[in-house]
C-alpha cells in the first residue's frame, strides 16, 4: 500500500507541478549559462498568445486556466475513492467563508510584505531575474479578469495538490509530518526556480509556513485565499504599475 501511494503521488506530480519543477530546473541552468547575468534577464508570466486578435487571445487564456485545473480534479478523484467526503475533508469548501477569508487575508499580509522585500534583495544581489508578472495585450478588456482567474487557478492547483493531496497521501505512506512539509516546500520552491534563486527561497519558505498551518488546521481553503490574494496583487499590481514604476 505504501508503494502504491508513493507511486500515485509521483504520477500526479508528473502531470502537474512536478513536471513544472523539472522544466524550472532546466530553465535556471539555461539562464545561468547565458552571456548576460541573471539580474539582467526577465521571467515573463501571463503572456499574450495572439495580441493582435484579442478574441482568440482571451480564448487561449481561459482554456489554459481550465486545463491547468485538471490535475486538481484528478487528485480529488483519487482521494474520493477512499473518502467520499472529499474535498471537505481537506477543508476545500465554503463551510467557514468569513473565517477562511480573514485567515487567508492575514496570511497573505504576513507572506506578501517580506516576500516583496526578498524579491528586491535577491534581484539587487544578482540572484533573481526581473519577474514580469503580467504581459497580456495592452489595455485589452479582459486583462484584469483573466489575471484574477489566473491567480485563483494557481492558488487552487498549488494548494490542493501540494498540500491537501500530497499531505494525505504521504502521511498514508508512513512519512512523518516534518518530512511531508519539507518535501512539499522544496518542490514548491523548485518549480519557481525559473525566476531565480530568490523565487526558490521565497516559495520554499512559504511552503513551509503553509504546510505547518495545514497540519494545525486541516483546512486548505485559507491557503487558497491567501495564495489568490498574493497572486492577484502581483499580477494586477504589475499590470497597473509597471508602466510607471521603474524598480518593478
XYZ file of N, CA and C in Angstrom:
744
model
N 0.835 -1.209 0.000
C 0.000 0.000 0.000
C 0.869 1.259 0.000
N 1.947 1.232 0.827
C 2.843 2.387 0.888
C 3.408 2.704 -0.487
N 3.861 1.665 -1.196
C 4.431 1.886 -2.528
C 3.383 2.409 -3.484
N 2.162 1.925 -3.360
C 1.100 2.391 -4.249
C 0.836 3.878 -4.054
N 0.787 4.312 -2.779
C 0.553 5.723 -2.510
C 1.679 6.589 -3.064
N 2.924 6.155 -2.861
C 4.050 6.940 -3.354
C 4.061 6.997 -4.877
N 3.801 5.864 -5.517
C 3.754 5.837 -6.979
C 2.674 6.774 -7.500
N 1.512 6.750 -6.842
C 0.407 7.607 -7.256
C 0.795 9.080 -7.152
N 1.466 9.459 -6.053
C 1.818 10.869 -5.885
C 2.823 11.325 -6.937
N 3.796 10.472 -7.257
C 4.778 10.872 -8.273
C 4.133 10.981 -9.644
N 3.137 10.147 -9.911
C 2.425 10.233 -11.189
C 1.596 11.525 -11.257
N 0.906 11.859 -10.166
C 0.132 13.106 -10.143
C 1.062 14.308 -10.308
N 2.186 14.283 -9.607
C 3.159 15.369 -9.763
C 3.721 15.396 -11.183
N 3.894 14.217 -11.772
C 4.463 14.145 -13.120
C 3.603 14.799 -14.178
N 2.302 14.858 -13.935
C 1.423 15.508 -14.915
C 1.013 16.899 -14.454
N 1.672 17.401 -13.422
C 1.302 18.737 -12.922
C 2.543 19.503 -12.482
N 2.651 19.775 -11.204
C 3.691 20.667 -10.709
C 5.067 20.021 -10.668
N 5.123 18.702 -10.651
C 6.414 18.029 -10.723
C 7.096 18.265 -12.061
N 6.313 18.206 -13.132
C 6.897 18.495 -14.440
C 7.312 19.959 -14.535
N 6.549 20.843 -13.893
C 6.943 22.257 -13.858
C 8.275 22.424 -13.139
N 8.498 21.626 -12.086
C 9.761 21.693 -11.354
C 10.927 21.264 -12.235
N 10.730 20.220 -13.025
C 11.796 19.750 -13.922
C 12.131 20.824 -14.953
N 11.106 21.397 -15.558
C 11.342 22.462 -16.547
C 11.991 23.689 -15.905
N 11.610 23.987 -14.656
C 12.208 25.134 -13.966
C 13.693 24.901 -13.709
N 14.063 23.660 -13.382
C 15.479 23.330 -13.206
C 16.248 23.537 -14.507
N 15.659 23.087 -15.594
C 16.308 23.296 -16.895
C 16.399 24.781 -17.220
N 15.367 25.533 -16.877
C 15.358 26.952 -17.186
C 16.429 27.710 -16.394
N 16.624 27.339 -15.124
C 17.644 28.068 -14.353
C 19.037 27.735 -14.880
N 19.240 26.499 -15.332
C 20.529 26.165 -15.953
C 20.717 26.975 -17.226
N 19.661 27.078 -18.022
C 19.726 27.865 -19.257
C 20.011 29.330 -18.952
N 19.392 29.863 -17.920
C 19.618 31.262 -17.553
C 21.061 31.485 -17.085
N 21.562 30.562 -16.276
C 22.906 30.729 -15.716
C 24.001 30.563 -16.766
N 23.670 29.942 -17.886
C 24.673 29.746 -18.937
C 24.540 30.757 -20.071
N 23.692 31.766 -19.912
C 23.604 32.846 -20.892
C 24.779 33.814 -20.709
N 25.100 34.577 -21.730
C 26.167 35.579 -21.582
C 25.823 36.650 -20.558
N 24.556 37.080 -20.525
C 24.171 38.121 -19.575
C 23.892 37.513 -18.204
N 24.042 38.320 -17.168
C 23.835 37.842 -15.805
C 22.354 37.583 -15.533
N 22.101 36.836 -14.484
C 20.722 36.521 -14.115
C 19.920 37.784 -13.838
N 20.558 38.760 -13.208
C 19.863 40.005 -12.859
C 19.441 40.804 -14.082
N 20.065 40.565 -15.230
C 19.734 41.293 -16.455
C 18.629 40.608 -17.254
N 18.166 39.471 -16.786
C 17.165 38.705 -17.514
C 15.769 38.957 -16.957
N 14.765 38.564 -17.730
C 13.372 38.760 -17.329
C 12.608 37.445 -17.414
N 11.885 37.119 -16.366
C 10.992 35.957 -16.354
C 9.573 36.460 -16.565
N 8.977 36.087 -17.679
C 7.646 36.594 -18.018
C 6.560 35.611 -17.622
N 5.446 36.142 -17.190
C 4.284 35.340 -16.807
C 3.044 35.947 -17.444
N 2.006 35.127 -17.615
C 0.717 35.606 -18.122
C 0.894 36.410 -19.412
N 1.505 35.791 -20.390
C 1.789 36.474 -21.653
C 0.691 36.243 -22.685
N 0.489 37.227 -23.540
C -0.465 37.084 -24.637
C 0.050 36.074 -25.652
N -0.859 35.351 -26.240
C -0.510 34.387 -27.290
C -0.734 35.010 -28.662
N -1.865 35.691 -28.811
C -2.185 36.358 -30.084
C -2.617 37.785 -29.781
N -1.683 38.668 -29.458
C -2.038 40.031 -29.057
C -2.778 40.820 -30.126
N -2.636 40.424 -31.394
C -3.313 41.142 -32.467
C -4.763 40.685 -32.653
N -5.153 39.593 -31.986
C -6.527 39.068 -32.071
C -7.039 38.809 -30.655
N -7.564 39.850 -30.008
C -7.962 39.726 -28.597
C -8.953 38.598 -28.334
N -9.897 38.386 -29.231
C -10.906 37.347 -29.004
C -10.260 35.965 -28.921
N -9.220 35.723 -29.733
C -8.521 34.445 -29.692
C -7.588 34.377 -28.489
N -7.008 35.517 -28.154
C -6.112 35.561 -27.005
C -6.844 35.212 -25.716
N -8.022 35.797 -25.502
C -8.770 35.502 -24.281
C -9.201 34.037 -24.270
N -9.477 33.468 -25.449
C -9.823 32.043 -25.514
C -8.644 31.183 -25.090
N -7.468 31.517 -25.590
C -6.259 30.804 -25.183
C -6.080 30.873 -23.662
N -6.234 32.069 -23.106
C -6.015 32.254 -21.676
C -7.000 31.421 -20.853
N -8.270 31.452 -21.229
C -9.287 30.731 -20.466
C -9.123 29.218 -20.591
N -8.783 28.754 -21.792
C -8.540 27.317 -21.970
C -7.335 26.881 -21.137
N -6.285 27.688 -21.134
C -5.111 27.363 -20.335
C -5.423 27.278 -18.853
N -6.237 28.200 -18.364
C -6.631 28.189 -16.953
C -7.441 26.941 -16.638
N -8.373 26.598 -17.528
C -9.205 25.420 -17.300
C -8.403 24.127 -17.301
N -7.522 23.965 -18.276
C -6.733 22.730 -18.369
C -5.760 22.592 -17.203
N -5.295 23.721 -16.684
C -4.368 23.667 -15.555
C -5.026 23.130 -14.286
N -6.359 23.131 -14.261
C -7.077 22.632 -13.085
C -7.389 21.144 -13.171
N -7.098 20.502 -14.302
C -7.358 19.064 -14.438
C -6.614 18.252 -13.377
N -5.326 18.539 -13.069
C -4.672 17.778 -12.001
C -5.365 17.899 -10.649
N -6.022 19.026 -10.400
C -6.790 19.170 -9.163
C -7.945 18.177 -9.151
N -8.647 18.096 -10.265
C -9.755 17.144 -10.359
C -9.257 15.711 -10.245
N -8.099 15.435 -10.826
C -7.519 14.098 -10.724
C -7.193 13.760 -9.274
N -6.532 14.687 -8.577
C -6.175 14.451 -7.176
C -7.417 14.214 -6.323
N -8.440 15.049 -6.516
C -9.674 14.881 -5.743
C -10.370 13.572 -6.087
N -10.341 13.199 -7.352
C -10.939 11.926 -7.772
C -10.262 10.744 -7.078
N -8.939 10.776 -7.022
C -8.198 9.690 -6.386
C -8.485 9.623 -4.895
N -8.587 10.781 -4.254
C -8.875 10.794 -2.820
C -10.307 10.356 -2.526
N -11.231 10.726 -3.395
C -12.649 10.401 -3.167
C -12.929 8.910 -3.267
N -12.053 8.170 -3.906
C -12.262 6.725 -3.968
C -12.209 6.091 -2.585
N -11.481 6.733 -1.663
C -11.371 6.222 -0.294
C -12.167 7.069 0.697
N -12.377 8.322 0.360
C -13.066 9.237 1.271
C -14.108 10.036 0.485
N -15.344 9.567 0.467
C -16.391 10.259 -0.299
C -16.653 11.685 0.170
N -16.147 12.049 1.345
C -16.392 13.394 1.871
C -15.426 14.431 1.310
N -14.461 14.009 0.501
C -13.590 14.992 -0.139
C -14.394 15.804 -1.153
N -14.080 17.086 -1.334
C -12.928 17.830 -0.800
C -13.123 18.441 0.590
N -14.228 18.087 1.253
C -14.483 18.692 2.563
C -13.456 18.259 3.599
N -12.957 17.024 3.489
C -12.010 16.530 4.482
C -10.756 17.395 4.539
N -10.284 17.860 3.389
C -9.103 18.722 3.379
C -9.458 20.190 3.611
N -10.748 20.465 3.751
C -11.176 21.841 4.036
C -11.261 22.716 2.809
N -11.502 22.119 1.636
C -11.700 22.903 0.415
C -13.198 23.050 0.198
N -13.801 23.972 0.927
C -15.242 24.153 0.870
C -15.586 25.557 1.361
N -16.882 25.837 1.382
C -17.351 27.162 1.811
C -18.083 27.097 3.141
N -17.728 26.144 3.973
C -18.414 25.979 5.250
C -18.043 27.065 6.258
N -16.853 27.663 6.122
C -16.420 28.714 7.051
C -15.900 29.905 6.245
N -16.744 30.528 5.447
C -16.254 31.533 4.499
C -15.572 32.727 5.149
N -16.173 33.298 6.182
C -15.596 34.502 6.768
C -14.304 34.201 7.520
N -14.277 33.077 8.188
C -13.064 32.679 8.889
C -11.930 32.402 7.905
N -12.248 31.725 6.810
C -11.230 31.419 5.805
C -10.701 32.680 5.144
N -11.608 33.612 4.834
C -11.183 34.863 4.196
C -10.316 35.676 5.146
N -10.721 35.755 6.412
C -9.953 36.533 7.383
C -8.564 35.934 7.585
N -8.512 34.618 7.747
C -7.212 33.964 7.943
C -6.354 34.060 6.685
N -7.001 33.904 5.541
C -6.255 33.990 4.289
C -5.687 35.373 4.049
N -6.477 36.421 4.353
C -6.005 37.793 4.166
C -4.844 38.098 5.111
N -4.961 37.650 6.365
C -3.872 37.861 7.308
C -2.616 37.138 6.890
N -2.784 35.908 6.409
C -1.630 35.133 5.951
C -0.978 35.765 4.731
N -1.806 36.313 3.842
C -1.260 36.988 2.659
C -0.408 38.182 3.060
N -0.849 38.925 4.069
C -0.063 40.075 4.531
C 1.251 39.625 5.151
N 1.197 38.544 5.928
C 2.401 38.032 6.580
C 3.425 37.557 5.551
N 2.936 36.934 4.485
C 3.835 36.390 3.459
C 4.223 37.454 2.437
N 3.276 38.291 2.042
C 3.488 39.188 0.916
C 4.512 40.269 1.140
N 4.481 40.929 2.285
C 5.401 42.045 2.526
C 6.848 41.576 2.611
N 7.156 40.553 3.429
C 8.535 40.042 3.414
C 8.920 39.456 2.063
N 7.944 38.864 1.370
C 8.225 38.273 0.069
C 8.679 39.302 -0.945
N 8.039 40.464 -0.945
C 8.453 41.543 -1.842
C 9.858 42.010 -1.493
N 10.143 42.110 -0.195
C 11.481 42.507 0.226
C 12.534 41.503 -0.209
N 12.220 40.213 -0.095
C 13.154 39.170 -0.518
C 13.403 39.235 -2.009
N 12.340 39.461 -2.782
C 12.484 39.562 -4.235
C 13.408 40.717 -4.610
N 13.179 41.882 -4.005
C 14.008 43.045 -4.323
C 15.459 42.829 -3.894
N 15.647 42.178 -2.733
C 17.002 41.913 -2.258
C 17.715 40.919 -3.172
N 17.010 39.856 -3.578
C 17.610 38.858 -4.457
C 17.936 39.456 -5.820
N 17.058 40.314 -6.298
C 17.297 40.983 -7.577
C 18.511 41.907 -7.490
N 18.620 42.654 -6.406
C 19.757 43.559 -6.218
C 21.063 42.794 -6.083
N 20.991 41.583 -5.502
C 22.189 40.767 -5.318
C 22.549 39.963 -6.557
N 21.744 40.081 -7.610
C 22.020 39.346 -8.839
C 21.602 37.893 -8.796
N 20.716 37.529 -7.859
C 20.305 36.140 -7.687
C 18.926 35.851 -8.261
N 18.323 36.858 -8.866
C 16.970 36.674 -9.393
C 16.802 37.487 -10.669
N 16.013 36.922 -11.575
C 15.649 37.681 -12.767
C 14.557 38.683 -12.403
N 14.328 39.646 -13.272
C 13.185 40.543 -13.111
C 11.930 39.767 -13.474
N 10.961 39.739 -12.592
C 9.729 38.995 -12.836
C 8.683 39.937 -13.424
N 8.347 39.711 -14.687
C 7.279 40.466 -15.342
C 5.999 39.653 -15.181
N 5.194 39.996 -14.190
C 4.100 39.133 -13.752
C 2.864 39.179 -14.635
N 2.745 40.179 -15.506
C 1.550 40.284 -16.343
C 1.940 40.886 -17.682
N 1.727 40.129 -18.741
C 2.140 40.574 -20.069
C 1.047 40.339 -21.101
N -0.189 40.580 -20.685
C -1.303 40.474 -21.615
C -1.359 41.730 -22.481
N -2.022 41.593 -23.595
C -2.017 42.654 -24.601
C -2.587 43.964 -24.066
N -1.728 44.980 -24.034
C -2.122 46.366 -23.798
C -3.246 46.563 -22.815
N -4.255 47.288 -23.239
C -5.402 47.600 -22.392
C -6.612 46.761 -22.784
N -6.369 45.492 -23.132
C -7.463 44.608 -23.529
C -8.506 44.532 -22.407
N -9.760 44.447 -22.793
C -10.845 44.470 -21.819
C -10.775 43.313 -20.835
N -10.174 42.223 -21.259
C -10.170 41.033 -20.423
C -8.948 40.923 -19.518
N -8.052 41.891 -19.552
C -6.785 41.768 -18.831
C -6.978 41.483 -17.343
N -7.700 42.351 -16.643
C -7.852 42.176 -15.199
C -8.638 40.911 -14.852
N -9.794 40.633 -15.488
C -10.498 39.388 -15.157
C -9.655 38.140 -15.389
N -8.894 38.104 -16.485
C -8.067 36.928 -16.759
C -6.955 36.802 -15.729
N -6.364 37.906 -15.333
C -5.305 37.851 -14.324
C -5.852 37.370 -12.981
N -7.065 37.794 -12.624
C -7.680 37.334 -11.382
C -7.963 35.831 -11.457
N -8.491 35.380 -12.588
C -8.753 33.951 -12.759
C -7.458 33.152 -12.743
N -6.416 33.691 -13.351
C -5.125 33.011 -13.348
C -4.580 32.887 -11.936
N -4.745 33.939 -11.146
C -4.302 33.902 -9.750
C -5.054 32.827 -8.969
N -6.372 32.765 -9.151
C -7.170 31.761 -8.456
C -6.798 30.352 -8.902
N -6.544 30.191 -10.191
C -6.138 28.875 -10.709
C -4.822 28.424 -10.094
N -3.850 29.321 -10.035
C -2.567 28.980 -9.413
C -2.768 28.545 -7.968
N -3.597 29.301 -7.257
C -3.816 29.021 -5.839
C -4.467 27.657 -5.634
N -5.516 27.382 -6.392
C -6.220 26.102 -6.236
C -5.295 24.947 -6.615
N -4.613 25.064 -7.746
C -3.723 23.988 -8.190
C -2.640 23.707 -7.147
N -1.941 24.749 -6.726
C -0.805 24.525 -5.835
C -1.236 24.055 -4.456
N -2.255 24.653 -3.894
C -2.612 24.301 -2.519
C -3.335 22.964 -2.428
N -4.158 22.649 -3.413
C -4.837 21.350 -3.381
C -3.853 20.222 -3.631
N -2.996 20.366 -4.644
C -2.059 19.291 -4.972
C -0.909 19.226 -3.976
N -0.246 20.373 -3.736
C 0.963 20.367 -2.917
C 0.679 20.206 -1.429
N -0.517 20.554 -1.003
C -0.841 20.454 0.422
C -1.947 19.424 0.655
N -3.164 19.723 0.216
C -4.283 18.840 0.520
C -4.072 17.409 0.083
N -3.634 17.221 -1.149
C -3.464 15.861 -1.688
C -2.190 15.196 -1.172
N -1.035 15.869 -1.362
C 0.234 15.233 -1.000
C 0.339 14.974 0.497
N -0.163 15.869 1.320
C -0.077 15.649 2.760
C -0.870 14.403 3.163
N -1.998 14.188 2.520
C -2.783 12.976 2.823
C -2.036 11.728 2.383
N -1.601 11.713 1.128
C -1.000 10.501 0.584
C 0.344 10.169 1.240
N 1.185 11.179 1.451
C 2.485 10.892 2.057
C 2.332 10.480 3.520
N 1.325 11.001 4.199
C 1.057 10.547 5.565
C 0.590 9.103 5.559
N -0.254 8.753 4.598
C -0.710 7.367 4.481
C 0.448 6.428 4.139
N 1.470 6.965 3.471
C 2.643 6.161 3.129
C 3.606 6.025 4.300
N 3.285 6.652 5.427
C 4.093 6.495 6.620
C 5.108 7.596 6.871
N 5.052 8.669 6.071
C 6.006 9.763 6.281
C 5.628 10.559 7.522
N 6.650 11.035 8.227
C 6.432 11.916 9.368
C 6.024 13.307 8.880
N 5.257 14.055 9.679
C 4.792 15.374 9.236
C 5.916 16.303 8.782
N 7.034 16.321 9.496
C 8.124 17.231 9.114
C 8.660 16.885 7.731
N 8.722 15.595 7.426
C 9.220 15.162 6.121
C 8.263 15.580 5.017
N 6.975 15.459 5.276
C 5.959 15.873 4.301
C 6.063 17.375 4.038
N 6.140 18.151 5.119
C 6.194 19.610 4.993
C 7.420 20.044 4.206
N 8.587 19.508 4.560
C 9.838 19.921 3.923
C 9.873 19.502 2.455
N 9.456 18.281 2.151
C 9.487 17.808 0.764
C 8.554 18.625 -0.120
N 7.345 18.867 0.367
C 6.392 19.670 -0.392
C 6.927 21.079 -0.617
N 7.524 21.669 0.425
C 8.047 23.035 0.311
C 9.196 23.103 -0.690
N 10.064 22.097 -0.690
C 11.190 22.093 -1.629
C 10.718 21.957 -3.073
N 9.700 21.138 -3.288
C 9.143 21.019 -4.642
C 8.512 22.342 -5.055
N 7.797 22.972 -4.130
C 7.177 24.272 -4.415
C 8.249 25.294 -4.807
N 9.314 25.331 -4.049
C 10.388 26.252 -4.385
C 11.017 25.937 -5.725
N 11.165 24.647 -6.022
C 11.841 24.241 -7.259
C 11.086 24.673 -8.499
N 9.755 24.552 -8.498
C 9.050 24.940 -9.725
C 8.927 26.455 -9.883
N 9.497 27.202 -8.935
C 9.630 28.653 -9.106
C 11.064 29.064 -9.440
N 11.943 28.105 -9.644
C 13.341 28.418 -9.947
C 13.517 29.160 -11.265
N 12.534 29.091 -12.147
C 12.648 29.815 -13.414
C 12.796 31.319 -13.171
N 12.365 31.775 -11.980
C 12.505 33.192 -11.633
C 13.896 33.517 -11.112
N 14.592 32.513 -10.590
C 15.891 32.714 -9.958
C 15.882 32.144 -8.553
N 16.967 32.364 -7.825
C 17.106 31.757 -6.505
C 16.249 32.448 -5.452
N 15.932 33.714 -5.659
C 15.004 34.386 -4.764
C 13.622 33.758 -4.828
N 13.188 33.407 -6.048
C 11.900 32.748 -6.215
C 11.863 31.396 -5.529
N 12.993 30.685 -5.602
C 13.070 29.374 -4.935
C 12.944 29.533 -3.425
N 13.768 30.399 -2.848
C 13.790 30.549 -1.392
C 12.448 31.064 -0.876
N 11.925 32.115 -1.515
C 10.679 32.701 -1.055
C 9.525 31.721 -1.061
N 9.416 30.941 -2.135
C 8.298 29.999 -2.231
C 8.509 28.764 -1.360
N 9.761 28.373 -1.148
C 10.020 27.255 -0.235
C 9.637 27.641 1.197
N 9.989 28.854 1.603
C 9.617 29.321 2.943
C 8.101 29.416 3.066
N 7.463 29.929 2.026
C 6.002 29.988 2.020
C 5.417 28.582 2.145
N 6.011 27.613 1.461
C 5.547 26.234 1.554
C 5.694 25.660 2.947
N 6.793 25.990 3.623
C 6.981 25.527 4.995
C 5.896 26.095 5.909
N 5.623 27.389 5.758
C 4.598 28.032 6.586
C 3.222 27.467 6.290
N 2.875 27.372 5.006
C 1.559 26.849 4.629
C 1.400 25.401 5.094
N 2.452 24.613 4.928
C 2.376 23.214 5.335
C 2.186 23.064 6.837
N 2.925 23.858 7.607
C 2.783 23.804 9.055
C 1.375 24.217 9.476
N 0.853 25.280 8.867
C -0.504 25.721 9.208
C -1.535 24.660 8.866
N -1.335 23.975 7.739
C -2.305 22.947 7.354
C -2.319 21.794 8.348
N -1.146 21.420 8.858
C -1.112 20.344 9.849
C -1.823 20.746 11.129
N -1.944 22.033 11.355
C -2.621 22.522 12.559
C -4.139 22.655 12.363
N -4.557 23.053 11.166
C -5.967 23.377 10.940
C -6.713 22.358 10.091
N -5.981 21.655 9.222
C -6.598 20.725 8.269
C -7.617 21.411 7.372
N -7.348 22.678 7.062
C -8.190 23.404 6.118
C -7.306 24.046 5.061
N -7.548 23.672 3.812
C -6.743 24.196 2.721
C -7.305 25.515 2.190
N -8.559 25.820 2.530
C -9.203 26.998 1.968
C -8.512 28.302 2.349
N -8.087 28.506 3.606
C -7.366 29.744 3.908
C -6.079 29.888 3.097
N -5.436 28.776 2.783
C -4.225 28.809 1.964
C -4.563 29.230 0.537
N -5.682 28.732 0.026
C -6.122 29.119 -1.319
C -6.443 30.612 -1.352
N -7.125 31.093 -0.323
C -7.462 32.524 -0.261
C -6.189 33.360 -0.211
N -5.257 32.998 0.656
C -4.010 33.752 0.788
C -3.222 33.759 -0.513
N -3.107 32.596 -1.135
C -2.355 32.489 -2.389
C -3.025 33.290 -3.494
N -4.345 33.255 -3.540
C -5.067 34.039 -4.546
C -4.810 35.525 -4.362
N -4.892 36.001 -3.122
C -4.649 37.421 -2.857
C -3.239 37.808 -3.271
N -2.257 36.992 -2.911
C -0.863 37.279 -3.261
C -0.675 37.399 -4.768
N -1.271 36.465 -5.510
C -1.095 36.482 -6.961
C -1.905 37.584 -7.627
N -3.089 37.875 -7.102
C -3.867 38.990 -7.664
C -3.099 40.291 -7.501
N -2.561 40.507 -6.303
C -1.777 41.728 -6.067
C -0.576 41.769 -6.999
N 0.110 40.627 -7.165
C 1.297 40.587 -8.024
C 0.936 40.807 -9.484
N -0.080 40.100 -9.972
C -0.424 40.159 -11.393
C -1.071 41.490 -11.765
N -2.148 41.825 -11.056
C -2.877 43.051 -11.388
C -2.028 44.268 -11.018
N -1.356 44.196 -9.887
C -0.496 45.296 -9.488
C 0.593 45.566 -10.508
N 1.192 44.505 -11.005
C 2.236 44.680 -12.021
C 1.652 45.295 -13.292
N 0.493 44.794 -13.724
C -0.125 45.308 -14.946
C -0.421 46.803 -14.833
N -0.818 47.243 -13.638
C -1.180 48.647 -13.452
C 0.033 49.537 -13.191
N 1.041 49.010 -12.486
C 2.148 49.844 -12.027
C 3.396 49.786 -12.904
N 3.594 48.678 -13.598
C 4.839 48.504 -14.356
C 5.148 49.655 -15.309
N 4.159 50.216 -16.013
C 4.481 51.325 -16.909
C 4.946 52.597 -16.186
N 4.731 52.639 -14.866
C 5.009 53.877 -14.134
C 6.097 53.709 -13.053
N 6.468 52.451 -12.715
C 7.419 52.202 -11.621
C 8.624 51.469 -12.185
N 9.785 52.086 -12.147
C 10.967 51.518 -12.789
C 11.533 50.320 -12.037
N 11.403 50.281 -10.699
C 12.052 49.192 -9.944
C 11.348 47.864 -10.075
N 10.147 47.820 -10.660
C 9.476 46.538 -10.914
C 10.143 45.826 -12.084
